[in-house]
Tab-separated table of C-alpha atoms in Angstrom:
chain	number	residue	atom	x	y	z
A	1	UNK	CA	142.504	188.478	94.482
A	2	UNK	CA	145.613	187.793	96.540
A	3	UNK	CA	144.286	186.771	100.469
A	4	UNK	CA	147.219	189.070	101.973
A	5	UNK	CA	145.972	192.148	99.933
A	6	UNK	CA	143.524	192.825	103.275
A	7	UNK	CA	146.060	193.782	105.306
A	8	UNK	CA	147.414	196.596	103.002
A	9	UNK	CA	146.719	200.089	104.073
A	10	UNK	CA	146.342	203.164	101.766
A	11	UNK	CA	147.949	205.615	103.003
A	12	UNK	CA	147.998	208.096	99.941
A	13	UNK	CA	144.329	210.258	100.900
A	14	UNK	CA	145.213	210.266	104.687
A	15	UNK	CA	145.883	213.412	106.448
A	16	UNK	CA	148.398	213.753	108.570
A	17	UNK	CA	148.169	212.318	111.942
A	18	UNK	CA	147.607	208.965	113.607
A	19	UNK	CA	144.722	206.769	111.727
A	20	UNK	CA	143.994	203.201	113.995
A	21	UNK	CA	143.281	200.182	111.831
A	22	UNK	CA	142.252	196.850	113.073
A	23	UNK	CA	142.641	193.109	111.638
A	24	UNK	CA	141.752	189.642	112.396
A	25	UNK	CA	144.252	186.719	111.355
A	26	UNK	CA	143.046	183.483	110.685
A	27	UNK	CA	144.107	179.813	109.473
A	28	UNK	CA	143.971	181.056	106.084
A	29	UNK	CA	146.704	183.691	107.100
A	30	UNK	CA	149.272	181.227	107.943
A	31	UNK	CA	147.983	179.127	104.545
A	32	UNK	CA	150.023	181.892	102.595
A	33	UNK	CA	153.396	181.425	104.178
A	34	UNK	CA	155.392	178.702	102.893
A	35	UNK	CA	156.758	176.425	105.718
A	36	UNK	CA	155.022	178.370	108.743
A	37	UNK	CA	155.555	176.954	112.263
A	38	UNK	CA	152.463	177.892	112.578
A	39	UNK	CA	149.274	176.461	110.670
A	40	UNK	CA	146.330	177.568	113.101
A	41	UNK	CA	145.485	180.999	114.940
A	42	UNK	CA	143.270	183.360	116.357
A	43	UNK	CA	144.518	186.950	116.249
A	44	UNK	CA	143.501	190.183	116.463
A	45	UNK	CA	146.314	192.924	115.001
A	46	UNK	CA	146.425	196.773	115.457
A	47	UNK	CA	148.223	198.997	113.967
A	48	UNK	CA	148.569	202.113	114.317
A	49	UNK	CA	149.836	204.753	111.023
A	50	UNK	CA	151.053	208.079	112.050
A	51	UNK	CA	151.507	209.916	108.975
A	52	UNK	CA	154.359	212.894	108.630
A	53	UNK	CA	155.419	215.056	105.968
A	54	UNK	CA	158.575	213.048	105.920
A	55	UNK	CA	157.570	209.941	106.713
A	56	UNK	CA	155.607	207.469	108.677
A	57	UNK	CA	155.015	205.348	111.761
A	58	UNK	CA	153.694	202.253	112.439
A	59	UNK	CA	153.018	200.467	115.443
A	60	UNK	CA	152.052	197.040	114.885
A	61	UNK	CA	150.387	194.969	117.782
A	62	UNK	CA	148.835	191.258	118.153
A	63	UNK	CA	147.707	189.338	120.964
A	64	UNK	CA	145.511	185.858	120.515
A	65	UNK	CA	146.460	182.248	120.606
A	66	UNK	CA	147.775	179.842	117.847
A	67	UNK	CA	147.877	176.128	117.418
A	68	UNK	CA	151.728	174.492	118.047
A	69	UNK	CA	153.491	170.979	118.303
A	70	UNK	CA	154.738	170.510	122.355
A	71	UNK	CA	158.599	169.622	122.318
A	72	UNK	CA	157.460	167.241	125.295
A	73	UNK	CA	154.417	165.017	123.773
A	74	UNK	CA	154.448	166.036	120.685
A	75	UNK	CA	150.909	166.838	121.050
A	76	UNK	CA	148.454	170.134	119.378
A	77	UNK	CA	148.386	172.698	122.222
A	78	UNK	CA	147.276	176.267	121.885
A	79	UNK	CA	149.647	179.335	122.713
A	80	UNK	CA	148.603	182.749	123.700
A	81	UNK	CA	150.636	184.976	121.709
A	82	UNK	CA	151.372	188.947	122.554
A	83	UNK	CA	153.583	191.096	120.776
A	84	UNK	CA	154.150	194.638	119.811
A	85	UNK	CA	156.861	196.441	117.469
A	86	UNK	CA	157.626	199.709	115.819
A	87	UNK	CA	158.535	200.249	111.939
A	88	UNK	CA	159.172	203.227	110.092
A	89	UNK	CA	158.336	203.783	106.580
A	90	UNK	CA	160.463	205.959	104.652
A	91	UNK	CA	160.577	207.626	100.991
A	92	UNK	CA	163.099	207.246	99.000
A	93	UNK	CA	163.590	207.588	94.767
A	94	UNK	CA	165.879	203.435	95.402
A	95	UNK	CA	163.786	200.978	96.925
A	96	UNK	CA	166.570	198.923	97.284
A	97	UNK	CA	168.396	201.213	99.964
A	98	UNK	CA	168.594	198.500	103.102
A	99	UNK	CA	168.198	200.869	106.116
A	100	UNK	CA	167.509	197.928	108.538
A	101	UNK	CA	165.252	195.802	110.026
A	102	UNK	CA	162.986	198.436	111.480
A	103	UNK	CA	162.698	200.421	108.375
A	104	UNK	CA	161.214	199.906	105.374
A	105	UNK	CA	161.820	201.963	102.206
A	106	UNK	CA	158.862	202.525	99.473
A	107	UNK	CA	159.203	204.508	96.536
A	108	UNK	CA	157.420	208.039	96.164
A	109	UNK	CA	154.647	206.492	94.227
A	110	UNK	CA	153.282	204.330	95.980
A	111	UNK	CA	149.843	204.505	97.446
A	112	UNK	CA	149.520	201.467	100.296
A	113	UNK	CA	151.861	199.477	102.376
A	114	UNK	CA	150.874	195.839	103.073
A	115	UNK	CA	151.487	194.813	106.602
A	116	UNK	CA	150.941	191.296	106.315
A	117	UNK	CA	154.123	190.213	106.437
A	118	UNK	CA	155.224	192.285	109.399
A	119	UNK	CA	152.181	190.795	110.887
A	120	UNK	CA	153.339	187.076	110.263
A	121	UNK	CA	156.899	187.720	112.013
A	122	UNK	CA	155.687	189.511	115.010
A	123	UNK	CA	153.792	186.826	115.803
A	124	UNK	CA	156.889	184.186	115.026
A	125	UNK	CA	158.537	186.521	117.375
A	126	UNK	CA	156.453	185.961	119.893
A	127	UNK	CA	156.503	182.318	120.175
A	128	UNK	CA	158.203	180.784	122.676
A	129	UNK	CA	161.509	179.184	122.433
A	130	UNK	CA	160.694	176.301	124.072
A	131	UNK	CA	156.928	174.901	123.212
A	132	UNK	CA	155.457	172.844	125.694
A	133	UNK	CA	152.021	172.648	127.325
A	134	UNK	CA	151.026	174.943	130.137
A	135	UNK	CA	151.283	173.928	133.667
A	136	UNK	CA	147.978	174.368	135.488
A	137	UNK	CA	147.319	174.054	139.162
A	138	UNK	CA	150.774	172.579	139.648
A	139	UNK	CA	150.274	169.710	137.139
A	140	UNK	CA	151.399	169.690	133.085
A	141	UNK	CA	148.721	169.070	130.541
A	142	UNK	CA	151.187	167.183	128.552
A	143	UNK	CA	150.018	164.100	127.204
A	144	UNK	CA	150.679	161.377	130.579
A	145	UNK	CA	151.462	158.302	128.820
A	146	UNK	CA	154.090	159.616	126.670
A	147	UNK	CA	156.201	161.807	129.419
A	148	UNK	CA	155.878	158.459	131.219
A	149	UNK	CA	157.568	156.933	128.319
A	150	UNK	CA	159.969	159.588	128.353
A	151	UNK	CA	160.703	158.764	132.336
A	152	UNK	CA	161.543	155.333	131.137
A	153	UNK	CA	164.129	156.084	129.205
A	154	UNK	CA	165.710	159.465	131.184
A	155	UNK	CA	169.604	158.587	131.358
A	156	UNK	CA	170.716	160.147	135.102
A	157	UNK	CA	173.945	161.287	135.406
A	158	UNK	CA	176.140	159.872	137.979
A	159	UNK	CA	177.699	161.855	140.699
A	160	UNK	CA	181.431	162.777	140.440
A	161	UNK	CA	183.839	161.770	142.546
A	162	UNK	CA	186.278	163.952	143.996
A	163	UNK	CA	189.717	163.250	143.035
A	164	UNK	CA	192.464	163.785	145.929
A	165	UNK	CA	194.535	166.884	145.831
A	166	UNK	CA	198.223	166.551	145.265
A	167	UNK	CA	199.738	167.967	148.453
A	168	UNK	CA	202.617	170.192	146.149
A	169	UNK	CA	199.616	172.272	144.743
A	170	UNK	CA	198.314	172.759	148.399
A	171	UNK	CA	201.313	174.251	149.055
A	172	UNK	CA	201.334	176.265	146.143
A	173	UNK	CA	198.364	177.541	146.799
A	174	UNK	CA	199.011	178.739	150.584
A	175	UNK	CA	201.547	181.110	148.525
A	176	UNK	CA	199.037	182.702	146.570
A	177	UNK	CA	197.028	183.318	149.938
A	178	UNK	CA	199.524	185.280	151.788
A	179	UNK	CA	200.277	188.036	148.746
């Protein structure tokens, strides 16, 4: 049995209306995605289905902390992670109709819709650009010897100096001032 196959919900024998479904993600989560940024996590999803006639609505939710690499020390630090989004699911007789990022299309037939996926890149979403340890009390936890290391070898800039102004563009300019 697939691991991801958890995190699909049937949809076919539920009534219309809003049904509440819960899951936890774990290390073994981010085992199935090939070249994750992320290999270790503690997450708790919700979504939400509201089923229509026409179609559906889900409203997809995580919020935990997972394991990531600081850009400073290079060092394991964990990251709370909090995220919601919105999808709609839609019928169709193609499949293969591309109606955007915030749809997807299933065929009449099917019975379930795996989230897992979704899942995976709301959390990637919610990452931070920049990774780096938290600062507590006024003080980063980053790893002391190496941003000292770093220090050592911080290139500063030197100031610029200011070139003198050719008096015939002074001029100029005063012409531009009395318009």
């Amino acid at each position: 049995m697939n691991y991801l196959s958890k995190y699909a919900i049937a949809f076919k024998g539920l009534k219309e209306g809003s049904h509440r479904f819960e899951f936890e993600i774990d290390d073994k989560f981010f085992d199935e995605f090939e070249n994750s940024e992320v290999q270790k996590g503690t997450l708790k999803a919700e979504v939400v289905l509201t089923k229509q006639s026409t179609l559906m609505i889900l409203e997809l939710a995580v919020k935990g902390t997972v394991e990531l690499i600081c850009d400073r020390c290079l060092e394991l630090y964990n990251q709370k992670v909090k995220n919601e989004s919105k999808m709609f699911v839609k019928y169709s007789h193609n499949e293969d109709d591309d109606m955007g990022e915030e749809i997807i299309v299933i065929s009449y037939e099917e019975h379930q819709v795996n989230v897992a996926q979704y899942l995976y890149e709301l959390i990637i979403l919610g990452l931070p650009i920049r990774r780096i340890h938290p600062v507590k009390k006024g003080k980063s936890e980053c790893n002391p010897l190496m941003v000292e290391k770093l220090n050592q070898y911080l290139v500063e800039e030197a100031p610029e100096e200011e070139e003198p102004i050719d008096e015939r563009w002074s001029e100029l300019k005063k012409l531009l001032d009395n318009k």
